[in-house]
Tab-separated table of C-alpha atoms and ligand atoms in Angstrom:
chain	number	residue	atom	x	y	z
C	1	UNK	CA	88.364	-80.783	-19.120
C	2	UNK	CA	85.920	-81.904	-17.876
C	3	UNK	CA	82.803	-80.546	-19.730
C	4	UNK	CA	80.147	-78.886	-17.433
C	5	UNK	CA	76.880	-76.669	-18.448
C	6	UNK	CA	75.055	-73.931	-16.755
C	7	UNK	CA	72.137	-74.865	-14.584
C	8	UNK	CA	69.943	-72.667	-13.805
C	9	UNK	CA	67.695	-72.521	-10.041
C	10	UNK	CA	64.864	-70.497	-9.997
C	11	UNK	CA	63.400	-69.480	-6.893
C	12	UNK	CA	59.425	-70.578	-6.103
C	13	UNK	CA	57.762	-66.869	-5.438
C	14	UNK	CA	56.106	-67.698	-3.040
C	15	UNK	CA	52.582	-67.419	-1.112
C	16	UNK	CA	53.114	-63.759	0.724
C	17	UNK	CA	55.025	-61.866	-2.420
C	18	UNK	CA	54.116	-58.385	-1.900
C	19	UNK	CA	54.588	-54.875	-2.318
C	20	UNK	CA	55.699	-53.542	0.983
C	21	UNK	CA	57.632	-50.505	-0.870
C	22	UNK	CA	60.898	-52.393	1.657
C	23	UNK	CA	63.391	-51.527	-0.994
C	24	UNK	CA	65.031	-48.584	-1.192
C	25	UNK	CA	67.541	-47.166	-4.530
C	26	UNK	CA	64.500	-49.720	-6.470
C	27	UNK	CA	61.970	-47.541	-8.061
C	28	UNK	CA	59.615	-50.410	-8.799
C	29	UNK	CA	59.413	-51.544	-5.781
C	30	UNK	CA	58.919	-47.935	-4.614
C	31	UNK	CA	56.475	-47.178	-7.228
C	32	UNK	CA	54.010	-49.847	-7.147
C	33	UNK	CA	54.601	-50.298	-2.369
C	34	UNK	CA	50.345	-50.861	-1.108
C	35	UNK	CA	49.453	-51.286	-4.061
C	36	UNK	CA	47.735	-55.403	-4.250
C	37	UNK	CA	49.741	-58.523	-5.923
C	38	UNK	CA	48.759	-61.714	-7.624
C	39	UNK	CA	50.927	-64.108	-5.754
C	40	UNK	CA	49.250	-67.240	-7.481
C	41	UNK	CA	50.340	-65.462	-10.791
C	42	UNK	CA	53.415	-64.483	-9.198
C	43	UNK	CA	54.561	-67.967	-9.139
C	44	UNK	CA	52.580	-68.925	-12.390
C	45	UNK	CA	54.510	-66.886	-14.167
C	46	UNK	CA	57.631	-67.330	-12.752
C	47	UNK	CA	57.033	-71.676	-13.489
C	48	UNK	CA	55.964	-70.928	-16.865
C	49	UNK	CA	59.612	-69.201	-17.674
C	50	UNK	CA	60.607	-72.644	-16.020
C	51	UNK	CA	58.830	-74.322	-18.578
C	52	UNK	CA	60.957	-71.745	-21.525
C	53	UNK	CA	64.212	-73.235	-20.855
C	54	UNK	CA	62.411	-76.957	-20.512
C	55	UNK	CA	60.876	-76.385	-23.392
C	56	UNK	CA	64.056	-75.036	-25.155
C	57	UNK	CA	66.231	-77.755	-23.449
C	58	UNK	CA	68.186	-76.519	-20.384
C	59	UNK	CA	68.168	-78.701	-17.325
C	60	UNK	CA	66.091	-76.092	-14.200
C	61	UNK	CA	66.232	-75.714	-10.847
C	62	UNK	CA	63.939	-75.287	-7.880
C	63	UNK	CA	65.018	-73.067	-5.001
C	64	UNK	CA	61.888	-73.089	-2.233
C	65	UNK	CA	60.087	-70.443	-0.552
C	66	UNK	CA	61.860	-69.926	2.442
C	67	UNK	CA	59.469	-70.114	5.510
C	68	UNK	CA	56.555	-66.499	6.202
C	69	UNK	CA	56.389	-65.403	8.033
C	70	UNK	CA	60.122	-65.589	9.816
C	71	UNK	CA	58.941	-65.273	13.386
C	72	UNK	CA	62.854	-65.148	14.544
C	73	UNK	CA	62.447	-61.274	13.164
C	74	UNK	CA	59.182	-60.889	15.073
C	75	UNK	CA	61.091	-62.499	17.933
C	76	UNK	CA	63.567	-60.245	18.498
C	77	UNK	CA	62.118	-57.394	18.098
C	78	UNK	CA	60.148	-58.923	21.384
C	79	UNK	CA	57.150	-60.627	19.575
C	80	UNK	CA	56.291	-62.825	22.041
C	81	UNK	CA	53.585	-65.636	22.955
C	82	UNK	CA	51.495	-67.440	20.921
C	83	UNK	CA	51.758	-66.939	16.134
C	84	UNK	CA	48.278	-65.341	16.412
C	85	UNK	CA	48.995	-63.095	18.925
C	86	UNK	CA	53.069	-62.159	17.848
C	87	UNK	CA	50.832	-61.400	14.214
C	88	UNK	CA	48.043	-58.694	16.073
C	89	UNK	CA	50.557	-56.886	17.706
C	90	UNK	CA	53.233	-56.484	15.191
C	91	UNK	CA	50.208	-55.922	13.536
C	92	UNK	CA	49.583	-52.809	15.608
C	93	UNK	CA	52.386	-51.476	16.541
C	94	UNK	CA	55.165	-51.888	13.752
C	95	UNK	CA	53.431	-52.869	10.401
C	96	UNK	CA	56.997	-52.263	8.517
C	97	UNK	CA	58.780	-54.649	10.293
C	98	UNK	CA	56.177	-57.604	10.178
C	99	UNK	CA	55.883	-56.568	6.177
C	100	UNK	CA	59.929	-57.599	5.845
C	101	UNK	CA	59.055	-60.801	8.025
C	102	UNK	CA	56.590	-61.751	5.097
C	103	UNK	CA	58.424	-60.342	2.496
C	104	UNK	CA	58.572	-63.306	-0.388
C	105	UNK	CA	62.507	-62.277	-1.370
C	106	UNK	CA	64.198	-65.117	-1.560
C	107	UNK	CA	61.909	-65.002	-4.304
C	108	UNK	CA	65.688	-63.279	-6.574
C	109	UNK	CA	68.193	-66.190	-5.988
C	110	UNK	CA	70.494	-64.225	-8.016
C	111	UNK	CA	70.728	-63.198	-4.539
C	112	UNK	CA	71.210	-65.881	-3.123
C	113	UNK	CA	74.453	-66.504	-3.492
C	114	UNK	CA	77.508	-66.702	-5.803
C	115	UNK	CA	78.799	-69.709	-7.223
C	116	UNK	CA	82.057	-70.282	-8.535
C	117	UNK	CA	82.365	-74.247	-10.830
C	118	UNK	CA	84.638	-75.744	-10.202
C	119	UNK	CA	86.669	-76.098	-13.928
C	120	UNK	CA	87.684	-71.856	-11.385
C	121	UNK	CA	88.746	-73.462	-8.266
C	122	UNK	CA	91.878	-74.375	-7.085
C	123	UNK	CA	90.169	-77.683	-4.811
C	124	UNK	CA	88.371	-78.286	-7.779
C	125	UNK	CA	84.839	-78.096	-5.965
C	126	UNK	CA	81.805	-76.479	-6.874
C	127	UNK	CA	82.374	-72.702	-4.325
C	128	UNK	CA	78.511	-71.377	-2.949
C	129	UNK	CA	78.425	-68.645	-0.417
C	130	UNK	CA	75.159	-67.409	0.802
C	131	UNK	CA	74.859	-63.571	0.151
C	132	UNK	CA	74.560	-61.852	4.174
C	133	UNK	CA	72.543	-59.057	1.737
C	134	UNK	CA	73.252	-56.948	5.305
C	135	UNK	CA	71.650	-53.511	3.543
C	136	UNK	CA	67.986	-54.657	2.793
C	137	UNK	CA	66.030	-55.338	6.809
C	138	UNK	CA	63.627	-57.767	5.130
C	139	UNK	CA	67.090	-59.342	2.982
C	140	UNK	CA	69.035	-59.518	5.860
C	141	UNK	CA	67.420	-62.656	6.904
C	142	UNK	CA	68.055	-64.374	4.161
C	143	UNK	CA	70.903	-65.789	4.413
C	144	UNK	CA	70.219	-67.915	7.074
C	145	UNK	CA	67.746	-69.949	5.202
C	146	UNK	CA	68.898	-69.659	2.416
C	147	UNK	CA	72.489	-70.952	3.638
C	148	UNK	CA	70.851	-74.595	4.622
C	149	UNK	CA	68.201	-75.008	1.720
C	150	UNK	CA	71.630	-74.756	-0.375
C	151	UNK	CA	73.299	-77.122	2.022
C	152	UNK	CA	70.395	-79.663	1.155
C	153	UNK	CA	70.782	-79.192	-2.468
C	154	UNK	CA	74.222	-79.461	-2.507
C	155	UNK	CA	75.347	-82.391	-0.318
C	156	UNK	CA	78.025	-83.652	-0.068
C	157	UNK	CA	81.672	-81.733	0.387
C	158	UNK	CA	83.491	-83.889	-2.232
C	159	UNK	CA	82.108	-81.641	-4.599
C	160	UNK	CA	80.437	-79.030	-3.370
C	161	UNK	CA	81.373	-76.272	-0.531
C	162	UNK	CA	78.823	-73.741	0.535
C	163	UNK	CA	79.728	-70.913	2.438
C	164	UNK	CA	77.778	-68.820	5.039
C	165	UNK	CA	77.090	-65.648	4.777
C	166	UNK	CA	80.043	-62.754	5.398
C	167	UNK	CA	80.068	-60.770	8.576
C	168	UNK	CA	77.051	-58.965	8.640
C	169	UNK	CA	78.118	-55.723	8.698
C	170	UNK	CA	77.846	-52.985	6.359
C	171	UNK	CA	81.679	-53.203	5.637
C	172	UNK	CA	80.489	-56.600	3.664
C	173	UNK	CA	77.342	-56.063	2.520
C	174	UNK	CA	76.838	-58.769	-0.189
C	175	UNK	CA	74.394	-59.221	-2.384
C	176	UNK	CA	75.583	-62.803	-4.259
C	177	UNK	CA	75.509	-63.200	-7.384
C	178	UNK	CA	73.949	-60.153	-8.715
C	179	UNK	CA	77.034	-58.339	-8.439
C	180	UNK	CA	79.423	-60.931	-10.213
C	181	UNK	CA	79.658	-62.615	-13.777
C	182	UNK	CA	81.631	-65.411	-15.015
C	183	UNK	CA	82.849	-65.903	-18.501
C	184	UNK	CA	85.149	-68.395	-20.545
C	185	UNK	CA	85.143	-70.422	-23.257
C	186	UNK	CA	83.149	-73.163	-23.347
C	187	UNK	CA	81.641	-73.444	-19.721
C	188	UNK	CA	83.444	-76.322	-18.472
C	189	UNK	CA	86.774	-74.437	-19.160
C	190	UNK	CA	88.581	-72.163	-16.287
C	191	UNK	CA	86.687	-68.919	-16.438
C	192	UNK	CA	87.250	-65.655	-15.723
C	193	UNK	CA	84.693	-64.220	-13.216
C	194	UNK	CA	84.281	-60.179	-12.228
C	195	UNK	CA	82.761	-58.713	-9.270
C	196	UNK	CA	81.413	-55.849	-8.999
C	197	UNK	CA	81.028	-53.284	-5.770
C	198	UNK	CA	80.080	-50.369	-5.017
C	199	UNK	CA	81.317	-49.065	-1.801
C	200	UNK	CA	84.444	-49.108	-0.723
C	201	UNK	CA	84.438	-51.172	2.880
C	202	UNK	CA	83.983	-47.450	5.340
C	203	UNK	CA	82.821	-45.095	2.441
C	204	UNK	CA	79.925	-43.993	2.695
C	205	UNK	CA	77.097	-42.637	-0.496
C	206	UNK	CA	75.296	-40.010	-0.185
C	207	UNK	CA	72.271	-41.063	-2.155
C	208	UNK	CA	70.864	-44.810	-2.471
C	209	UNK	CA	72.889	-47.532	-1.150
C	210	UNK	CA	75.785	-48.715	-2.825
C	211	UNK	CA	74.797	-52.513	-1.414
C	212	UNK	CA	77.841	-54.527	-2.331
C	213	UNK	CA	81.549	-53.386	-0.804
C	214	UNK	CA	84.243	-54.828	-3.234
C	215	UNK	CA	85.907	-56.344	0.872
C	216	UNK	CA	82.639	-58.405	0.169
C	217	UNK	CA	83.295	-59.660	-3.247
C	218	UNK	CA	87.353	-59.880	-2.398
C	219	UNK	CA	86.331	-61.760	0.639
C	220	UNK	CA	83.913	-64.026	-1.946
C	221	UNK	CA	86.958	-64.075	-5.010
C	222	UNK	CA	89.408	-65.566	-1.438
C	223	UNK	CA	87.466	-68.654	0.056
C	224	UNK	CA	85.645	-69.613	-3.395
C	225	UNK	CA	89.760	-70.259	-3.600
C	226	UNK	CA	90.329	-68.968	-7.303
C	227	UNK	CA	92.140	-68.122	-9.600
C	228	UNK	CA	93.607	-63.963	-8.998
C	229	UNK	CA	94.913	-63.372	-12.832
C	230	UNK	CA	91.104	-64.536	-13.013
C	231	UNK	CA	89.800	-62.046	-11.114
C	232	UNK	CA	88.714	-58.516	-11.919
C	233	UNK	CA	86.853	-56.276	-10.069
C	234	UNK	CA	85.080	-53.111	-10.832
C	235	UNK	CA	83.433	-50.607	-9.801
C	236	UNK	CA	79.987	-49.781	-10.462
C	237	UNK	CA	78.737	-46.312	-11.697
C	238	UNK	CA	77.912	-44.114	-8.896
C	239	UNK	CA	75.871	-42.768	-11.897
C	240	UNK	CA	73.651	-46.479	-12.380
C	241	UNK	CA	72.989	-46.910	-8.435
C	242	UNK	CA	71.505	-42.777	-8.577
C	243	UNK	CA	69.465	-43.907	-11.986
C	244	UNK	CA	67.593	-46.864	-9.504
C	245	UNK	CA	70.004	-50.173	-10.415
C	246	UNK	CA	70.333	-50.533	-7.437
C	247	UNK	CA	72.254	-54.017	-8.342
C	248	UNK	CA	74.687	-54.604	-11.495
C	249	UNK	CA	73.049	-57.720	-12.865
C	250	UNK	CA	70.136	-54.008	-14.085
C	251	UNK	CA	72.700	-52.636	-16.290
C	252	UNK	CA	75.031	-56.073	-17.528
C	253	UNK	CA	74.680	-59.142	-17.636
C	254	UNK	CA	76.958	-61.489	-19.934
C	255	UNK	CA	77.099	-65.697	-20.968
C	256	UNK	CA	80.685	-67.268	-22.829
C	257	UNK	CA	82.426	-64.715	-24.271
C	258	UNK	CA	80.515	-62.321	-24.447
C	259	UNK	CA	79.668	-58.715	-21.712
C	260	UNK	CA	76.414	-57.235	-22.295
C	261	UNK	CA	76.186	-53.686	-20.868
C	262	UNK	CA	75.066	-49.860	-20.695
C	263	UNK	CA	77.298	-47.769	-21.677
C	264	UNK	CA	77.442	-46.222	-17.907
C	265	UNK	CA	77.239	-49.746	-15.781
C	266	UNK	CA	80.744	-48.793	-14.973
C	267	UNK	CA	82.911	-46.390	-13.194
C	268	UNK	CA	86.005	-47.012	-15.572
C	269	UNK	CA	84.554	-49.616	-18.600
C	270	UNK	CA	87.405	-49.429	-20.628
C	271	UNK	CA	89.666	-49.981	-17.504
C	272	UNK	CA	86.915	-52.560	-17.129
C	273	UNK	CA	87.679	-54.236	-20.053
C	274	UNK	CA	91.633	-53.663	-19.954
C	275	UNK	CA	91.192	-55.913	-16.877
C	276	UNK	CA	88.784	-58.273	-18.231
C	277	UNK	CA	91.411	-59.181	-21.369
C	278	UNK	CA	93.629	-59.767	-20.180
C	279	UNK	CA	92.561	-61.447	-17.031
C	280	UNK	CA	91.206	-63.685	-20.062
C	281	UNK	CA	94.268	-64.147	-22.010
C	282	UNK	CA	94.882	-67.581	-23.261
C	283	UNK	CA	90.895	-68.544	-23.016
C	284	UNK	CA	88.842	-66.433	-25.039
C	285	UNK	CA	88.422	-63.263	-26.657
C	286	UNK	CA	86.332	-61.327	-25.091
C	287	UNK	CA	83.306	-59.225	-27.132
C	288	UNK	CA	81.207	-57.323	-25.459
C	289	UNK	CA	78.401	-55.702	-26.336
C	290	UNK	CA	78.579	-52.017	-24.800
C	291	UNK	CA	74.812	-50.577	-25.637
C	292	UNK	CA	75.068	-46.415	-25.911
C	293	UNK	CA	73.212	-43.650	-24.234
C	294	UNK	CA	71.752	-42.152	-26.802
C	295	UNK	CA	70.260	-45.599	-28.677
C	296	UNK	CA	68.940	-46.713	-24.733
C	297	UNK	CA	69.090	-44.162	-21.944
C	298	UNK	CA	69.755	-44.997	-18.433
C	299	UNK	CA	66.564	-44.677	-17.900
C	300	UNK	CA	64.999	-46.706	-20.598
C	301	UNK	CA	67.119	-49.924	-19.233
C	302	UNK	CA	66.308	-49.267	-15.938
C	303	UNK	CA	62.694	-49.585	-16.079
C	304	UNK	CA	62.181	-51.915	-18.898
C	305	UNK	CA	65.001	-54.467	-17.100
C	306	UNK	CA	67.226	-54.574	-20.665
C	307	UNK	CA	69.903	-55.972	-18.869
C	308	UNK	CA	68.334	-58.136	-16.248
C	309	UNK	CA	67.384	-60.247	-18.735
C	310	UNK	CA	69.367	-63.926	-19.287
C	311	UNK	CA	70.993	-64.392	-22.241
C	312	UNK	CA	71.306	-68.794	-22.318
C	313	UNK	CA	73.392	-70.193	-24.843
C	314	UNK	CA	70.409	-72.453	-26.117
C	315	UNK	CA	70.851	-76.241	-27.754
C	316	UNK	CA	71.126	-76.430	-31.586
C	317	UNK	CA	71.597	-72.175	-31.937
C	318	UNK	CA	75.059	-70.921	-33.247
C	319	UNK	CA	74.406	-67.618	-31.063
C	320	UNK	CA	72.593	-66.620	-27.531
C	321	UNK	CA	68.999	-66.065	-27.365
C	322	UNK	CA	67.961	-63.321	-24.919
C	323	UNK	CA	65.296	-64.221	-22.841
C	324	UNK	CA	64.086	-60.306	-21.549
C	325	UNK	CA	60.896	-59.196	-19.394
C	326	UNK	CA	57.995	-57.999	-21.289
C	327	UNK	CA	58.431	-54.330	-20.671
C	328	UNK	CA	61.640	-54.314	-23.081
C	329	UNK	CA	59.673	-54.919	-26.099
C	330	UNK	CA	56.870	-52.628	-24.108
C	331	UNK	CA	59.813	-49.640	-24.609
C	332	UNK	CA	60.413	-48.286	-27.483
C	333	UNK	CA	64.043	-47.336	-27.589
C	334	UNK	CA	64.799	-51.293	-26.241
C	335	UNK	CA	62.093	-53.099	-28.717
C	336	UNK	CA	64.109	-51.291	-31.148
C	337	UNK	CA	67.338	-51.835	-29.884
C	338	UNK	CA	66.803	-55.127	-29.701
C	339	UNK	CA	65.843	-55.663	-32.786
C	340	UNK	CA	67.719	-54.122	-34.644
C	341	UNK	CA	70.897	-56.068	-31.680
C	342	UNK	CA	69.867	-59.443	-33.930
C	343	UNK	CA	70.308	-57.906	-37.494
C	344	UNK	CA	73.859	-57.388	-36.546
C	345	UNK	CA	76.794	-60.117	-36.758
C	346	UNK	CA	77.270	-60.370	-33.028
C	347	UNK	CA	77.239	-63.151	-30.603
C	348	UNK	CA	73.311	-62.725	-29.260
C	349	UNK	CA	71.049	-63.856	-32.571
C	350	UNK	CA	68.310	-63.804	-30.768
C	351	UNK	CA	65.143	-62.200	-27.981
C	352	UNK	CA	62.621	-63.503	-26.996
C	353	UNK	CA	60.208	-61.937	-24.469
C	354	UNK	CA	59.044	-63.190	-21.211
C	355	UNK	CA	56.127	-62.623	-18.831
C	356	UNK	CA	57.846	-61.858	-15.155
C	357	UNK	CA	55.346	-58.722	-14.201
C	358	UNK	CA	54.071	-59.273	-10.531
C	359	UNK	CA	58.240	-59.749	-10.177
C	360	UNK	CA	58.799	-57.103	-12.087
C	361	UNK	CA	56.206	-55.255	-10.021
C	362	UNK	CA	58.879	-55.417	-7.524
C	363	UNK	CA	62.002	-54.803	-9.584
C	364	UNK	CA	63.018	-57.817	-10.693
C	365	UNK	CA	63.607	-59.232	-13.857
C	366	UNK	CA	63.965	-63.155	-15.602
C	367	UNK	CA	67.540	-62.868	-13.917
C	368	UNK	CA	66.872	-61.724	-10.829
C	369	UNK	CA	64.584	-64.974	-10.299
C	370	UNK	CA	67.302	-67.277	-10.636
C	371	UNK	CA	70.478	-68.977	-9.243
C	372	UNK	CA	73.230	-69.705	-12.736
C	373	UNK	CA	74.826	-72.794	-11.162
C	374	UNK	CA	77.610	-74.514	-13.577
C	375	UNK	CA	78.093	-78.123	-13.231
C	376	UNK	CA	79.467	-81.179	-14.085
C	377	UNK	CA	77.427	-83.760	-14.715
C	378	UNK	CA	79.147	-85.950	-11.954
C	379	UNK	CA	78.096	-82.602	-9.682
C	380	UNK	CA	74.752	-83.052	-10.971
C	381	UNK	CA	74.555	-86.376	-9.876
C	382	UNK	CA	74.878	-86.452	-6.772
C	383	UNK	CA	73.142	-83.191	-6.044
C	384	UNK	CA	69.217	-83.359	-5.025
C	385	UNK	CA	67.542	-84.533	-7.692
C	386	UNK	CA	63.919	-83.242	-6.089
C	387	UNK	CA	64.486	-80.014	-6.915
C	388	UNK	CA	65.336	-80.464	-11.063
C	389	UNK	CA	62.499	-80.120	-12.664
C	390	UNK	CA	60.264	-81.555	-16.362
C	391	UNK	CA	57.194	-80.338	-17.849
C	392	UNK	CA	55.451	-82.968	-15.013
C	393	UNK	CA	56.596	-81.598	-12.520
C	394	UNK	CA	56.029	-78.564	-13.389
C	395	UNK	CA	52.687	-78.799	-14.169
C	396	UNK	CA	52.843	-80.394	-9.786
C	397	UNK	CA	54.118	-77.027	-8.637
C	398	UNK	CA	51.663	-74.995	-10.513
C	399	UNK	CA	48.540	-77.384	-9.938
C	400	UNK	CA	49.785	-76.659	-5.851
C	401	UNK	CA	50.114	-73.219	-6.437
C	402	UNK	CA	46.865	-72.391	-7.419
C	403	UNK	CA	44.784	-74.282	-4.914
C	404	UNK	CA	46.851	-73.507	-2.166
C	405	UNK	CA	47.902	-69.540	-2.847
C	406	UNK	CA	46.401	-66.285	-2.654
C	407	UNK	CA	44.834	-63.916	-6.046
C	408	UNK	CA	45.128	-60.722	-4.074
C	409	UNK	CA	46.956	-59.252	-1.624
C	410	UNK	CA	47.474	-56.548	-0.117
C	411	UNK	CA	50.235	-55.284	2.315
C	412	UNK	CA	47.371	-54.946	5.351
C	413	UNK	CA	46.734	-58.319	4.778
C	414	UNK	CA	49.424	-59.311	6.283
C	415	UNK	CA	47.359	-58.449	10.034
C	416	UNK	CA	45.623	-61.212	9.184
C	417	UNK	CA	46.779	-64.164	11.366
C	418	UNK	CA	44.850	-66.535	9.548
C	419	UNK	CA	47.137	-65.888	6.322
C	420	UNK	CA	49.887	-67.275	7.982
C	421	UNK	CA	49.024	-70.799	7.873
C	422	UNK	CA	47.585	-69.941	4.537
C	423	UNK	CA	52.008	-69.497	4.047
C	424	UNK	CA	52.455	-72.441	6.301
C	425	UNK	CA	50.666	-75.270	4.274
C	426	UNK	CA	51.477	-74.099	0.818
C	427	UNK	CA	55.586	-73.809	1.233
C	428	UNK	CA	54.657	-78.350	2.591
C	429	UNK	CA	53.285	-78.710	0.035
C	430	UNK	CA	55.817	-77.255	-2.535
C	431	UNK	CA	58.100	-78.585	-0.038
C	432	UNK	CA	56.378	-82.026	-0.651
C	433	UNK	CA	56.859	-81.515	-4.258
C	434	UNK	CA	60.414	-81.166	-3.591
C	435	UNK	CA	60.405	-84.451	-1.718
C	436	UNK	CA	62.520	-81.329	0.503
C	437	UNK	CA	60.497	-82.408	3.872
C	438	UNK	CA	63.377	-82.420	5.978
C	439	UNK	CA	62.658	-78.480	5.993
C	440	UNK	CA	59.923	-77.973	7.107
Q	501	SUG	O1	66.269	-56.826	-3.516
Q	501	SUG	N1	62.835	-56.154	-4.209
Q	501	SUG	C1	64.235	-57.012	-5.034
Q	501	SUG	C2	64.486	-56.895	-5.995
Q	501	SUG	C3	66.059	-57.780	-6.145
Q	501	SUG	C4	66.178	-58.344	-7.885
Q	501	SUG	N2	67.817	-58.630	-8.263
Q	501	SUG	C5	68.528	-58.774	-8.845
Q	501	SUG	N3	68.604	-57.919	-9.358
Q	501	SUG	N4	69.618	-59.971	-9.366
Q	501	SUG	C6	65.118	-56.294	-4.132
Q	501	SUG	O2	64.999	-54.919	-4.205
Q	501	SUG	C7	61.420	-55.503	-3.320
Q	501	SUG	C8	59.917	-56.127	-1.625
Q	501	SUG	C9	59.164	-54.538	-0.936
Q	501	SUG	O3	59.574	-53.586	-1.672
Q	501	SUG	O4	58.105	-55.038	-0.685
Q	501	SUG	C10	62.411	-56.483	-3.330
Q	501	SUG	O5	63.588	-56.940	-1.990
């Protein structure tokens, strides 16, 4: 076995972070629509989370923000001319479209791609498939640029296979790693990949959208050349989606042999656990930690984002650590649950709270902000080193954010053509620090 470890690639929050209210079914996005955001604080909070993990001894990566506004989207809608003219015309006649073009949603890199480590794939390469994010307009424009970013970071076909997104149709709706959990004994050993979907292709559901289809999950599993004996497809509970869990990672998180999930996460909990145990036979003994609704009501799980935590193995600690959002500490039921959880003799030994409130108000917790990539030493050595962080680089990025980002942004401010230049200048400076100038 080739030893491997998990690298978290967090999204660096972009200068246009705003509360656009663009995501139907995402209660936080709807609740905070139109509020004034603070992009500077948002990016600093995200970088502080990365710093916490660097200090804990983990390898931490970062993915740069995508260029915003996305002029291709505006041009596709017939807005042509000089940049300032395009923005003024769009602000006047299509303000919602302008918000979509400006969305900083690429920060939630759990949705950037689905990742299968080389221990699970038949060609021994690390596979990544960019997610088409086809359900939400503002997210559907991310994948071409995300694919380009992934190719420039995971360069070299000996080690990496970067796949472009699935066809942009509802039947292939794909939201990436937010609906995918990899379980294993140790990172370098073969694991079991759990794909969670909300509907079948061709199936329409009333109410909040189910953003992942079974066909999309199966397609990714096939192109990643996974051993299908080690793959489980499970249906997300309709009840969870209706309660505001627009991605599975709002009600479930897994790490190593541990699956931490809410009682109402899956349509068929017993069947899902049985299938996981069967797939894990000979590899590891599954450790399920199910949170009963009687202890944490589904509504609290979703408003506090208890499950949208990072579940991490830290050097020197024998049990897993849950890095949960501060909102989990502020919510009585989840705080009490976490206090009880760590006193038990289970696989989770400690809970730490992190402040990512700016992102949380758009429905993005600690787990949304990171893409997990399990890598061997060789793969790490051949990926682009400019995006791997030490504290010095974090300091540089924070200084750049403080110098170039606004600390107040309302959706109405997007109408100001000068803001587009500010966004470009800020992003170019960040790309310079990450040695990714080729992406400008
Ligand atoms: O897709 N919010 C994101 C949040 C993504 C969270 N990711 C995971 N759970 N992995 C979404 O709904 C809101 C943007 C706005 O409303 O302006 C938004 O896109």
